[in-house]
Tab-separated table of C-alpha atoms in Angstrom:
chain	number	residue	atom	x	y	z
G	1	MET	CA	0.000	0.000	0.000
G	2	HIS	CA	1.226	3.500	-0.775
G	3	ASP	CA	2.499	5.355	2.278
G	4	PRO	CA	1.085	8.901	2.230
G	5	THR	CA	3.492	10.328	4.824
G	6	PRO	CA	5.830	13.098	3.639
G	7	LEU	CA	9.420	12.510	2.644
G	8	PRO	CA	11.732	11.870	5.597
G	9	PHE	CA	13.283	14.884	7.205
G	10	ARG	CA	16.920	15.118	6.194
G	11	GLU	CA	19.528	17.178	7.990
G	12	SER	CA	23.030	16.029	8.868
G	13	GLU	CA	21.791	12.446	9.140
G	14	ARG	CA	19.956	11.544	5.930
G	15	HIS	CA	18.936	8.149	7.243
G	16	ALA	CA	16.853	9.540	10.154
G	17	ARG	CA	13.126	8.915	9.593
G	18	TYR	CA	9.868	9.779	11.261
G	19	SER	CA	6.478	8.136	11.067
G	20	GLY	CA	3.350	10.293	11.219
G	21	ILE	CA	3.738	12.963	13.893
G	22	PHE	CA	6.284	10.996	15.910
G	23	MET	CA	10.021	11.112	15.281
G	24	THR	CA	12.903	9.093	16.585
G	25	ALA	CA	14.785	10.535	19.530
G	26	GLN	CA	17.915	10.805	17.397
G	27	THR	CA	16.129	12.777	14.691
G	28	TYR	CA	14.562	15.107	17.257
G	29	ARG	CA	17.953	15.742	18.907
G	30	THR	CA	19.582	16.611	15.588
G	31	GLN	CA	16.805	19.109	14.937
G	32	TRP	CA	17.769	20.991	18.108
G	33	PHE	CA	21.548	21.131	17.942
G	34	ALA	CA	24.308	18.942	16.570
G	35	SER	CA	27.331	20.911	17.836
G	36	LEU	CA	28.202	23.888	19.988
G	37	GLY	CA	29.057	25.903	16.874
G	38	GLU	CA	25.618	25.323	15.414
G	39	ALA	CA	24.000	26.136	18.756
G	40	ARG	CA	25.850	29.473	18.899
G	41	ARG	CA	24.711	30.390	15.387
G	42	ASP	CA	21.137	29.472	16.224
G	43	VAL	CA	21.143	31.590	19.390
G	44	LEU	CA	22.535	34.629	17.575
G	45	ALA	CA	20.076	34.198	14.710
G	46	GLY	CA	17.192	33.945	17.162
G	47	LEU	CA	18.321	37.169	18.834
G	48	VAL	CA	18.148	39.016	15.501
G	49	VAL	CA	14.676	37.628	14.843
G	50	ALA	CA	13.420	38.631	18.307
G	51	LEU	CA	14.359	42.255	17.690
G	52	ALA	CA	12.741	42.210	14.243
G	53	LEU	CA	9.521	40.721	15.636
G	54	ILE	CA	8.724	43.615	17.969
G	55	PRO	CA	7.677	46.337	15.499
G	56	GLU	CA	5.908	43.769	13.320
G	57	ALA	CA	3.836	42.428	16.227
G	58	ILE	CA	2.928	45.940	17.348
G	59	GLY	CA	1.910	46.873	13.817
G	60	PHE	CA	-0.270	43.784	13.429
G	61	SER	CA	-1.944	44.553	16.757
G	62	ILE	CA	-2.810	48.018	15.483
G	63	ILE	CA	-4.267	46.488	12.300
G	64	SER	CA	-6.483	44.222	14.390
G	65	GLY	CA	-7.595	47.077	16.629
G	66	VAL	CA	-6.169	45.594	19.833
G	67	ASP	CA	-3.559	46.552	22.421
G	68	PRO	CA	0.094	45.975	21.323
G	69	ARG	CA	0.413	43.383	24.091
G	70	VAL	CA	-1.972	41.081	22.190
G	71	GLY	CA	0.384	40.810	19.211
G	72	LEU	CA	3.553	40.697	21.294
G	73	TYR	CA	2.320	37.991	23.687
G	74	ALA	CA	1.067	36.005	20.700
G	75	SER	CA	4.488	36.160	19.071
G	76	VAL	CA	6.150	34.939	22.265
G	77	ALA	CA	3.761	32.028	22.775
G	78	ILE	CA	3.634	30.925	19.129
G	79	ALA	CA	7.415	31.043	18.652
G	80	ILE	CA	8.113	29.050	21.820
G	81	VAL	CA	5.411	26.418	21.290
G	82	ILE	CA	6.078	25.910	17.577
G	83	SER	CA	9.771	25.301	18.298
G	84	PHE	CA	8.686	22.084	20.054
G	85	LEU	CA	5.610	21.083	18.059
G	86	GLY	CA	6.364	22.323	14.534
G	87	GLY	CA	7.526	20.217	11.621
G	88	ARG	CA	9.935	22.730	10.057
G	89	PRO	CA	13.009	23.552	12.161
G	90	ALA	CA	14.354	27.124	11.798
G	91	MET	CA	11.015	28.483	10.574
G	92	ILE	CA	9.670	31.430	12.565
G	93	SER	CA	5.992	31.686	13.446
G	94	ALA	CA	4.349	34.597	15.256
G	95	ALA	CA	1.508	37.102	14.931
G	96	THR	CA	1.076	37.970	11.258
G	97	ALA	CA	-0.712	40.500	9.058
G	98	ALA	CA	-2.424	37.710	7.096
G	99	VAL	CA	-4.372	36.726	10.211
G	100	ALA	CA	-4.647	40.245	11.652
G	101	VAL	CA	-6.616	41.661	8.728
G	102	VAL	CA	-9.164	38.832	9.005
G	103	VAL	CA	-10.150	39.527	12.616
G	104	THR	CA	-10.514	43.314	12.479
G	105	PRO	CA	-14.347	43.188	12.116
G	106	LEU	CA	-14.620	40.599	14.904
G	107	VAL	CA	-12.719	42.778	17.373
G	108	ARG	CA	-14.649	45.875	16.318
G	109	ASP	CA	-18.077	44.284	16.664
G	110	HIS	CA	-17.643	41.879	19.586
G	111	GLY	CA	-14.471	42.688	21.515
G	112	VAL	CA	-11.092	41.117	22.166
G	113	ASP	CA	-12.392	38.126	24.159
G	114	TYR	CA	-14.178	36.863	21.065
G	115	LEU	CA	-10.845	37.167	19.257
G	116	PHE	CA	-9.264	34.858	21.849
G	117	ALA	CA	-12.138	32.375	21.511
G	118	ALA	CA	-11.888	32.447	17.724
G	119	THR	CA	-8.137	31.833	17.964
G	120	ILE	CA	-8.655	28.734	20.136
G	121	LEU	CA	-11.155	27.375	17.623
G	122	MET	CA	-8.701	28.253	14.839
G	123	GLY	CA	-6.084	26.079	16.527
G	124	LEU	CA	-8.475	23.162	16.906
G	125	ILE	CA	-9.384	23.376	13.209
G	126	GLN	CA	-5.698	23.343	12.252
G	127	ILE	CA	-5.083	20.249	14.399
G	128	VAL	CA	-7.992	18.490	12.672
G	129	ALA	CA	-6.571	19.581	9.305
G	130	GLY	CA	-3.294	17.901	10.209
G	131	ILE	CA	-5.058	14.707	11.256
G	132	LEU	CA	-6.976	14.675	7.952
G	133	ARG	CA	-3.730	15.198	5.986
G	134	LEU	CA	-4.903	18.424	4.335
G	135	ASP	CA	-1.236	19.325	4.028
G	136	LEU	CA	-1.214	17.098	0.949
G	137	MET	CA	-3.200	19.822	-0.827
G	138	MET	CA	0.147	21.562	-1.263
G	139	GLN	CA	0.835	19.079	-4.057
G	140	PHE	CA	-1.551	21.114	-6.213
G	141	VAL	CA	0.435	24.333	-5.793
G	142	SER	CA	2.763	24.677	-8.771
G	143	ARG	CA	6.294	26.057	-8.704
G	144	SER	CA	5.084	29.139	-10.611
G	145	VAL	CA	2.569	29.897	-7.849
G	146	ILE	CA	5.230	29.516	-5.149
G	147	THR	CA	7.571	31.841	-7.067
G	148	GLY	CA	4.781	34.395	-7.436
G	149	PHE	CA	3.959	34.083	-3.733
G	150	VAL	CA	7.602	34.707	-2.806
G	151	ASN	CA	7.970	37.695	-5.131
G	152	ALA	CA	4.708	39.252	-3.982
G	153	LEU	CA	5.667	38.849	-0.352
G	154	ALA	CA	9.042	40.470	-1.032
G	155	ILE	CA	7.243	43.440	-2.602
G	156	LEU	CA	4.816	43.698	0.325
G	157	ILE	CA	7.673	43.551	2.851
G	158	PHE	CA	9.400	46.432	1.052
G	159	MET	CA	6.175	48.439	0.750
G	160	ALA	CA	5.541	47.975	4.471
G	161	GLN	CA	8.775	49.894	5.163
G	162	LEU	CA	7.754	52.948	3.144
G	163	PRO	CA	5.762	54.595	5.975
G	164	GLN	CA	8.977	54.614	8.005
G	165	LEU	CA	10.745	56.414	5.135
G	166	THR	CA	8.235	59.193	4.547
G	167	GLY	CA	8.062	62.433	6.480
G	168	VAL	CA	11.339	61.718	8.301
G	169	THR	CA	14.613	63.589	8.693
G	170	TRP	CA	17.731	62.889	6.675
G	171	HIS	CA	19.139	61.066	9.678
G	172	SER	CA	16.723	58.185	9.043
G	173	TYR	CA	17.866	57.765	5.446
G	174	ALA	CA	21.489	57.888	6.524
G	175	MET	CA	20.896	55.235	9.186
G	176	VAL	CA	19.100	52.948	6.726
G	177	ALA	CA	21.991	53.306	4.269
G	178	GLY	CA	24.492	52.652	7.049
G	179	GLY	CA	22.542	49.622	8.223
G	180	LEU	CA	22.477	48.131	4.718
G	181	ALA	CA	26.210	48.771	4.367
G	182	ILE	CA	26.909	46.864	7.593
G	183	ILE	CA	24.556	44.024	6.619
G	184	TYR	CA	26.159	43.438	3.220
G	185	LEU	CA	29.785	44.345	3.893
G	186	LEU	CA	30.422	42.795	7.325
G	187	PRO	CA	30.128	39.172	6.047
G	188	ARG	CA	33.136	39.870	3.799
G	189	VAL	CA	35.191	40.492	6.937
G	190	THR	CA	33.680	37.964	9.362
G	191	LYS	CA	30.640	35.730	9.667
G	192	ALA	CA	31.122	35.000	13.351
G	193	VAL	CA	28.208	37.285	14.255
G	194	PRO	CA	25.107	37.839	12.094
G	195	SER	CA	25.494	41.155	10.293
G	196	PRO	CA	21.838	42.202	10.868
G	197	LEU	CA	22.397	41.925	14.647
G	198	VAL	CA	25.542	44.061	14.389
G	199	ALA	CA	23.658	46.640	12.323
G	200	ILE	CA	20.864	46.899	14.911
G	201	LEU	CA	23.268	47.199	17.855
G	202	VAL	CA	25.576	49.740	16.159
G	203	LEU	CA	22.758	51.959	14.927
G	204	ALA	CA	20.982	51.767	18.290
G	205	ALA	CA	24.168	52.826	20.076
G	206	ILE	CA	24.697	55.747	17.684
G	207	SER	CA	21.080	56.877	17.904
G	208	ILE	CA	20.966	56.761	21.712
G	209	ALA	CA	24.406	58.345	22.212
G	210	MET	CA	23.795	61.220	19.796
G	211	GLY	CA	20.087	61.650	20.483
G	212	LEU	CA	19.210	61.555	16.800
G	213	PRO	CA	15.706	62.679	15.761
G	214	VAL	CA	14.543	59.328	14.396
G	215	ARG	CA	11.498	57.147	15.091
G	216	THR	CA	11.971	54.387	17.640
G	217	VAL	CA	10.254	51.114	18.462
G	218	GLY	CA	8.561	52.849	21.392
G	219	ASP	CA	6.839	55.209	18.958
G	220	MET	CA	4.989	52.217	17.443
G	221	GLY	CA	3.013	51.592	20.630
G	222	ARG	CA	3.291	51.016	24.359
G	223	LEU	CA	5.354	47.947	25.212
G	224	PRO	CA	3.961	45.547	27.831
G	225	GLU	CA	5.413	45.280	31.304
G	226	GLY	CA	5.672	41.912	33.021
G	227	LEU	CA	4.812	38.381	31.967
G	228	PRO	CA	1.564	37.243	30.351
G	229	SER	CA	-0.885	35.217	32.443
G	230	LEU	CA	-3.071	32.249	31.573
G	231	ALA	CA	-6.786	32.890	31.226
G	232	LEU	CA	-9.783	31.548	29.315
G	233	PRO	CA	-11.733	33.917	27.051
G	234	ASN	CA	-14.590	35.628	28.863
G	235	VAL	CA	-17.341	34.619	26.420
G	236	PRO	CA	-20.558	32.625	26.918
G	237	LEU	CA	-20.280	28.968	25.870
G	238	THR	CA	-23.315	29.020	23.579
G	239	PHE	CA	-24.148	28.198	19.972
G	240	GLU	CA	-24.526	31.925	19.377
G	241	THR	CA	-20.865	32.411	20.285
G	242	LEU	CA	-19.940	29.560	17.959
G	243	ARG	CA	-21.991	31.138	15.166
G	244	ILE	CA	-20.105	34.396	15.612
G	245	ILE	CA	-16.561	33.050	15.754
G	246	LEU	CA	-16.738	30.028	13.404
G	247	PRO	CA	-16.489	31.972	10.095
G	248	TYR	CA	-13.478	33.912	11.397
G	249	SER	CA	-11.843	30.782	12.799
G	250	LEU	CA	-12.204	28.902	9.514
G	251	THR	CA	-10.722	31.801	7.558
G	252	MET	CA	-7.857	32.289	10.010
G	253	ALA	CA	-7.089	28.567	10.020
G	254	ALA	CA	-7.066	28.360	6.221
G	255	VAL	CA	-4.965	31.489	5.721
G	256	GLY	CA	-2.568	30.493	8.503
G	257	LEU	CA	-2.024	26.980	7.162
G	258	LEU	CA	-1.613	28.200	3.596
G	259	GLU	CA	1.039	30.748	4.524
G	260	SER	CA	2.765	28.318	6.908
G	261	LEU	CA	2.957	25.482	4.384
G	262	LEU	CA	4.198	27.778	1.626
G	263	THR	CA	6.801	29.261	3.957
G	264	ALA	CA	7.861	25.762	5.027
G	265	GLN	CA	8.402	24.854	1.373
G	266	ILE	CA	10.499	27.985	0.859
G	267	VAL	CA	12.658	27.204	3.913
G	268	ASP	CA	12.965	23.620	2.631
G	269	ASP	CA	14.410	25.005	-0.592
G	270	MET	CA	16.715	27.458	1.186
G	271	THR	CA	18.190	24.791	3.465
G	272	ASP	CA	17.971	21.825	1.058
G	273	THR	CA	16.075	19.795	3.638
G	274	ASP	CA	12.596	18.313	3.928
G	275	SER	CA	10.018	18.932	6.632
G	276	ASP	CA	6.968	17.236	8.078
G	277	LYS	CA	4.054	19.318	6.778
G	278	ARG	CA	1.480	17.280	8.703
G	279	ARG	CA	3.285	17.910	11.960
G	280	GLU	CA	3.527	21.591	11.044
G	281	CYS	CA	-0.260	21.825	10.615
G	282	MET	CA	-0.858	20.312	14.035
G	283	GLY	CA	1.937	22.356	15.609
G	284	GLN	CA	0.444	25.580	14.276
G	285	GLY	CA	-2.842	24.599	15.880
G	286	GLY	CA	-1.249	23.957	19.260
G	287	ALA	CA	0.712	27.211	19.086
G	288	ASN	CA	-2.386	29.278	18.312
G	289	ILE	CA	-4.306	27.717	21.223
G	290	ALA	CA	-1.403	28.579	23.525
G	291	ALA	CA	-1.330	32.160	22.175
G	292	ALA	CA	-5.030	32.666	22.918
G	293	LEU	CA	-4.653	31.315	26.463
G	294	VAL	CA	-2.032	33.974	27.290
G	295	GLY	CA	-4.040	36.804	25.743
G	296	GLY	CA	-2.616	36.736	22.251
G	297	MET	CA	-4.016	36.817	18.742
G	298	GLY	CA	-3.641	34.121	16.101
G	299	GLY	CA	-0.594	33.780	13.889
G	300	CYS	CA	1.308	31.583	11.474
G	301	ALA	CA	4.701	31.251	9.817
G	302	MET	CA	6.439	34.487	8.785
G	303	ILE	CA	8.505	34.304	5.642
G	304	GLY	CA	10.347	37.557	6.350
G	305	GLN	CA	11.523	36.536	9.807
G	306	SER	CA	12.188	32.993	8.602
G	307	VAL	CA	14.479	34.378	5.900
G	308	ILE	CA	16.222	36.544	8.518
G	309	ASN	CA	16.725	33.471	10.694
G	310	VAL	CA	18.116	31.273	7.915
G	311	SER	CA	20.245	34.090	6.477
G	312	SER	CA	21.703	34.705	9.949
G	313	GLY	CA	22.718	31.050	10.302
G	314	GLY	CA	19.665	29.579	12.033
G	315	ARG	CA	19.036	25.956	11.056
G	316	LYS	CA	17.625	24.219	14.127
G	317	ARG	CA	14.658	24.404	16.473
G	318	LEU	CA	16.909	26.202	18.953
G	319	SER	CA	16.842	29.344	16.797
G	320	THR	CA	13.037	29.490	16.917
G	321	LEU	CA	12.966	28.863	20.660
G	322	THR	CA	15.615	31.538	21.206
G	323	ALA	CA	13.549	34.080	19.273
G	324	GLY	CA	10.535	33.459	21.502
G	325	VAL	CA	12.455	33.376	24.786
G	326	VAL	CA	14.548	36.470	23.992
G	327	LEU	CA	11.421	38.340	22.923
G	328	LEU	CA	9.814	37.426	26.261
G	329	ILE	CA	12.889	38.637	28.185
G	330	LEU	CA	12.998	41.877	26.207
G	331	LEU	CA	9.342	42.596	26.883
G	332	ALA	CA	9.380	41.574	30.545
G	333	GLY	CA	12.584	43.222	31.712
G	334	LEU	CA	14.097	45.441	29.032
G	335	GLY	CA	11.051	47.229	27.653
G	336	PRO	CA	12.405	50.791	28.063
G	337	ILE	CA	15.690	49.890	26.365
G	338	VAL	CA	13.982	48.045	23.529
G	339	GLY	CA	11.686	51.004	23.005
G	340	ARG	CA	14.721	53.161	22.133
G	341	ILE	CA	15.867	50.969	19.238
G	342	PRO	CA	15.700	53.166	16.102
G	343	MET	CA	13.222	52.067	13.468
G	344	PRO	CA	15.695	52.764	10.600
G	345	ALA	CA	17.844	49.905	11.898
G	346	LEU	CA	14.924	47.475	11.621
G	347	VAL	CA	13.894	48.980	8.266
G	348	ALA	CA	17.373	48.199	6.940
G	349	VAL	CA	17.006	44.583	8.072
G	350	MET	CA	13.586	44.242	6.433
G	351	ILE	CA	14.854	45.781	3.174
G	352	MET	CA	17.587	43.151	3.235
G	353	VAL	CA	14.884	40.529	3.731
G	354	SER	CA	12.824	41.805	0.797
G	355	ILE	CA	15.881	41.816	-1.482
G	356	GLY	CA	16.874	38.326	-0.392
G	357	THR	CA	13.334	36.980	-0.616
G	358	PHE	CA	12.636	38.137	-4.170
G	359	SER	CA	13.429	35.499	-6.800
G	360	TRP	CA	15.536	37.629	-9.125
G	361	ASN	CA	16.133	34.839	-11.630
G	362	SER	CA	12.373	34.704	-12.185
G	363	ILE	CA	12.709	37.928	-14.209
G	364	ALA	CA	15.122	36.301	-16.654
G	365	ASN	CA	12.977	33.156	-16.660
G	366	LEU	CA	10.010	35.126	-18.008
G	367	ARG	CA	11.516	34.641	-21.480
G	368	ARG	CA	12.855	31.115	-20.952
G	369	HIS	CA	9.898	29.497	-19.205
G	370	PRO	CA	6.646	28.541	-20.984
G	371	PRO	CA	4.313	31.552	-21.347
G	372	THR	CA	1.646	29.869	-19.221
G	373	SER	CA	4.065	29.463	-16.285
G	374	SER	CA	5.089	33.114	-16.521
G	375	VAL	CA	1.448	34.239	-16.634
G	376	VAL	CA	0.642	32.200	-13.499
G	377	MET	CA	3.572	33.733	-11.645
G	378	LEU	CA	2.700	37.305	-12.700
G	379	VAL	CA	-1.005	36.898	-11.886
G	380	THR	CA	-0.147	35.551	-8.424
G	381	VAL	CA	2.090	38.562	-7.780
G	382	ALA	CA	-0.482	41.034	-9.110
G	383	VAL	CA	-3.386	39.654	-7.061
G	384	VAL	CA	-1.390	39.470	-3.824
G	385	VAL	CA	-0.011	42.995	-4.185
G	386	ALA	CA	-3.380	44.434	-5.224
G	387	THR	CA	-5.419	42.777	-2.468
G	388	ARG	CA	-2.692	42.482	0.211
G	389	ASP	CA	-4.175	38.994	0.678
G	390	LEU	CA	-1.776	36.085	0.178
G	391	ALA	CA	-4.595	33.539	0.128
G	392	GLN	CA	-6.404	35.239	-2.759
G	393	GLY	CA	-3.218	35.434	-4.796
G	394	VAL	CA	-2.342	31.793	-4.265
G	395	LEU	CA	-5.920	30.735	-5.020
G	396	ALA	CA	-5.858	32.715	-8.270
G	397	GLY	CA	-2.541	31.137	-9.236
G	398	VAL	CA	-3.714	27.601	-8.449
G	399	LEU	CA	-6.938	28.047	-10.423
G	400	LEU	CA	-5.073	29.489	-13.389
G	401	SER	CA	-2.531	26.648	-13.246
G	402	GLY	CA	-5.399	24.142	-13.303
G	403	ILE	CA	-7.009	25.834	-16.305
G	404	PHE	CA	-3.743	25.908	-18.228
G	405	PHE	CA	-3.030	22.269	-17.363
G	406	ALA	CA	-6.481	21.181	-18.490
G	407	GLY	CA	-5.992	23.078	-21.739
G	408	LYS	CA	-2.623	21.439	-22.318
G	409	VAL	CA	-3.989	17.939	-21.716
G	410	ARG	CA	-6.931	18.753	-23.964
G	411	ARG	CA	-4.586	19.590	-26.845
G	412	LEU	CA	-2.884	16.192	-26.519
G	413	PHE	CA	-6.175	14.462	-27.349
G	414	ALA	CA	-6.789	12.983	-30.848
G	415	VAL	CA	-9.227	10.708	-32.698
G	416	GLU	CA	-8.136	8.882	-35.881
G	417	ARG	CA	-10.748	7.472	-38.310
G	418	THR	CA	-9.882	4.614	-40.703
G	419	GLU	CA	-11.941	2.330	-42.960
G	420	GLU	CA	-11.462	-1.443	-42.645
G	421	ASN	CA	-13.425	-3.250	-45.333
G	422	ALA	CA	-17.071	-2.418	-44.633
G	423	ALA	CA	-16.466	-1.252	-41.061
G	424	ILE	CA	-15.207	2.016	-39.588
G	425	ARG	CA	-12.516	2.072	-36.904
G	426	TYR	CA	-12.011	5.053	-34.571
G	427	ARG	CA	-8.771	5.059	-32.567
G	428	VAL	CA	-8.912	7.432	-29.586
G	429	THR	CA	-5.661	8.711	-28.051
G	430	GLY	CA	-5.296	10.870	-24.926
G	431	GLN	CA	-7.298	11.887	-21.885
G	432	ILE	CA	-11.097	12.024	-21.989
G	433	PHE	CA	-12.446	14.401	-19.354
G	434	PHE	CA	-14.586	17.516	-19.105
G	435	ALA	CA	-12.208	19.700	-21.125
G	436	SER	CA	-11.838	17.254	-24.055
G	437	VAL	CA	-15.376	15.854	-24.399
G	438	ASP	CA	-16.376	18.464	-26.976
G	439	ARG	CA	-13.584	17.443	-29.353
G	440	PHE	CA	-14.301	13.795	-28.554
G	441	THR	CA	-17.964	13.966	-29.581
G	442	ARG	CA	-17.342	16.112	-32.687
G	443	ALA	CA	-14.744	13.647	-34.027
G	444	PHE	CA	-17.399	10.968	-34.779
G	445	LEU	CA	-19.274	11.217	-38.088
G	446	PRO	CA	-22.648	9.712	-39.118
G	447	GLU	CA	-21.805	6.296	-40.607
G	448	GLN	CA	-25.167	5.410	-42.272
G	449	GLY	CA	-25.505	2.039	-40.608
G	450	ARG	CA	-21.939	0.781	-41.167
G	451	PRO	CA	-20.391	-1.186	-38.250
G	452	VAL	CA	-18.246	0.990	-35.960
G	453	LEU	CA	-15.333	-0.120	-33.771
G	454	ILE	CA	-14.144	2.399	-31.159
G	455	ASP	CA	-10.642	1.577	-29.917
G	456	VAL	CA	-9.821	3.315	-26.610
G	457	SER	CA	-6.718	1.284	-25.738
G	458	ALA	CA	-4.607	4.473	-25.912
G	459	ALA	CA	-7.133	6.607	-24.038
G	460	HIS	CA	-8.253	7.070	-20.457
G	461	PHE	CA	-11.679	8.084	-19.111
G	462	TRP	CA	-11.336	10.349	-16.078
G	463	ASP	CA	-14.804	11.507	-15.106
G	464	ILE	CA	-18.517	11.191	-15.741
G	465	SER	CA	-18.248	13.904	-18.396
G	466	GLY	CA	-16.151	11.507	-20.468
G	467	VAL	CA	-18.569	8.644	-19.768
G	468	GLY	CA	-21.503	10.843	-20.772
G	469	ALA	CA	-19.761	11.805	-24.006
G	470	LEU	CA	-19.269	8.126	-24.896
G	471	ASP	CA	-22.944	7.472	-24.152
G	472	LYS	CA	-23.893	10.308	-26.464
G	473	ILE	CA	-21.683	9.021	-29.291
G	474	VAL	CA	-22.907	5.436	-28.990
G	475	ALA	CA	-26.576	6.469	-28.853
G	476	ARG	CA	-26.208	8.668	-31.924
G	477	LEU	CA	-24.482	5.955	-33.979
G	478	ARG	CA	-27.069	3.386	-32.951
G	479	ARG	CA	-29.888	5.671	-34.045
G	480	ASP	CA	-28.251	5.690	-37.487
G	481	GLY	CA	-28.379	1.877	-37.506
G	482	SER	CA	-24.724	1.171	-36.783
G	483	LEU	CA	-23.551	-1.791	-34.725
G	484	VAL	CA	-21.072	-0.302	-32.229
G	485	GLU	CA	-18.348	-2.005	-30.223
G	486	VAL	CA	-15.967	-0.288	-27.812
G	487	ILE	CA	-12.703	-2.111	-27.060
G	488	GLY	CA	-9.447	-1.536	-25.204
G	489	TYR	CA	-10.560	-0.121	-21.871
G	490	ASN	CA	-7.894	0.008	-19.191
G	491	GLN	CA	-8.992	-1.193	-15.762
G	492	ALA	CA	-9.726	2.248	-14.281
G	493	SER	CA	-11.736	3.332	-17.318
G	494	ALA	CA	-13.621	0.020	-17.360
G	495	ASP	CA	-14.628	0.460	-13.715
G	496	LEU	CA	-15.889	3.971	-14.437
G	497	ILE	CA	-17.840	2.845	-17.522
G	498	ASP	CA	-19.425	-0.115	-15.733
G	499	ARG	CA	-20.622	2.143	-12.911
G	500	PHE	CA	-21.945	5.130	-14.825
G	501	ALA	CA	-22.493	4.345	-18.526
G	502	LEU	CA	-26.058	4.063	-19.793
G	503	HIS	CA	-25.458	2.475	-23.191
G	504	ASP	CA	-22.123	0.679	-22.927
G	505	LYS	CA	-20.696	-1.901	-20.586
G	506	THR	CA	-17.147	-3.068	-21.086
G	507	GLY	CA	-16.729	-5.813	-23.655
G	508	VAL	CA	-20.404	-5.733	-24.724
G	509	GLU	CA	-21.587	-4.888	-28.236
G	510	LEU	CA	-24.000	-2.047	-27.695
G	511	GLY	CA	-26.202	-2.914	-30.604
G	512	MET	CA	-27.113	-6.109	-28.752
G	513	VAL	CA	-27.888	-4.487	-25.408
G	514	PRO	CA	-31.617	-4.644	-24.700
G	515	HIS	CA	-33.488	-1.475	-23.717
């Protein structure tokens, strides 16, 4: 029997395997740290990510219409929990814009407690999705759609920095330029410390020491003081509550899983490793439930922060855990200091992320790749950028890919007519399904009572549209007085014909079938 589990996770030990959501102890250990050198790189990478998460989480809280603490506590809880439960080491998950924009009406109309309840239900739905193996739906997302998703996200990340570059003093532009110089030039001297971390620390020191007139993290919103506490949402446990939150929970769960699975695939490609997508679905669910219980909003994987983590040397679960723990420490004990970090330093890091995320070779590939692939990629980018909704862009790309694929398969279909003595032989080649049935039916001519042999040994019937087309052809030829025989069914086509055909059963001459 075919085993539907994903490919085995491969890191330093290619032979390590997992089964379902459980992994061997050896595999799990190698996903945390294999050496002290790797552990050091993961810790430093996680520190960079923690600093980059703060303004993002505050911004997403503002989008949702909630206190900044809701986004920040969510980022802490999701990052820590997903480091243990997730299926993609080194991927960063936290509060995200994709989920924030969905819940704005819920918070406005019903309050923040309904947001927490909806987030818990979101997590439960994602766990069920993992159990049902809905992660396998990613098989229907083409490479062109993934490339378009990546490019669109890179554009959105860059556009999100523009508000921090408008209406500011020249000092901000100078600091952004200096930050980019450090980020790109320092690795030529040493890679012992991630260059984005050095850029943030150097620019923060300069800004604080000189008192430069630049925006700071504290200007984004009030940072929380102290640790989050566990609490259940204060909502009535009624069907009315379920009616209110269920539509939001379904949307959040779908958007969160889509972005997480696409980001996991991107990190797979960046690190040349595989990941357990089923485990990731269930891990995202557990992380979102934990976020709601500490007063946080829902979230999912973040491609920008994941790229920062991988680019800074993060490869293991330790980097994700470090990001969550350091963020918690910064919020609980170093809030005033963190609030003085200049925004231009973080803008420089995010510009680096957008440049590194964009697939630059996709521009040259526009001329080399098939036109249909290029159109799918461009449409995905256009829809995502226009709507600011990653799910809509991916859905548009997947639908367009399906249409183009159906059209391509349709063009590979052919019917050849030959005369053999007094009989007529039709040889059908290709796939018979909803997109090819029109050509299939039009290929058969009135034969004025001459015997007809339809050879489908080189064809395959895929759906009831194809079966219905064969019924139509056979009925029409029989009305003209022809004796019709269909031969050459493969097993799958024969099963379909025997179940749904009205006029033909495999191996039976239709002219002899009683009515």
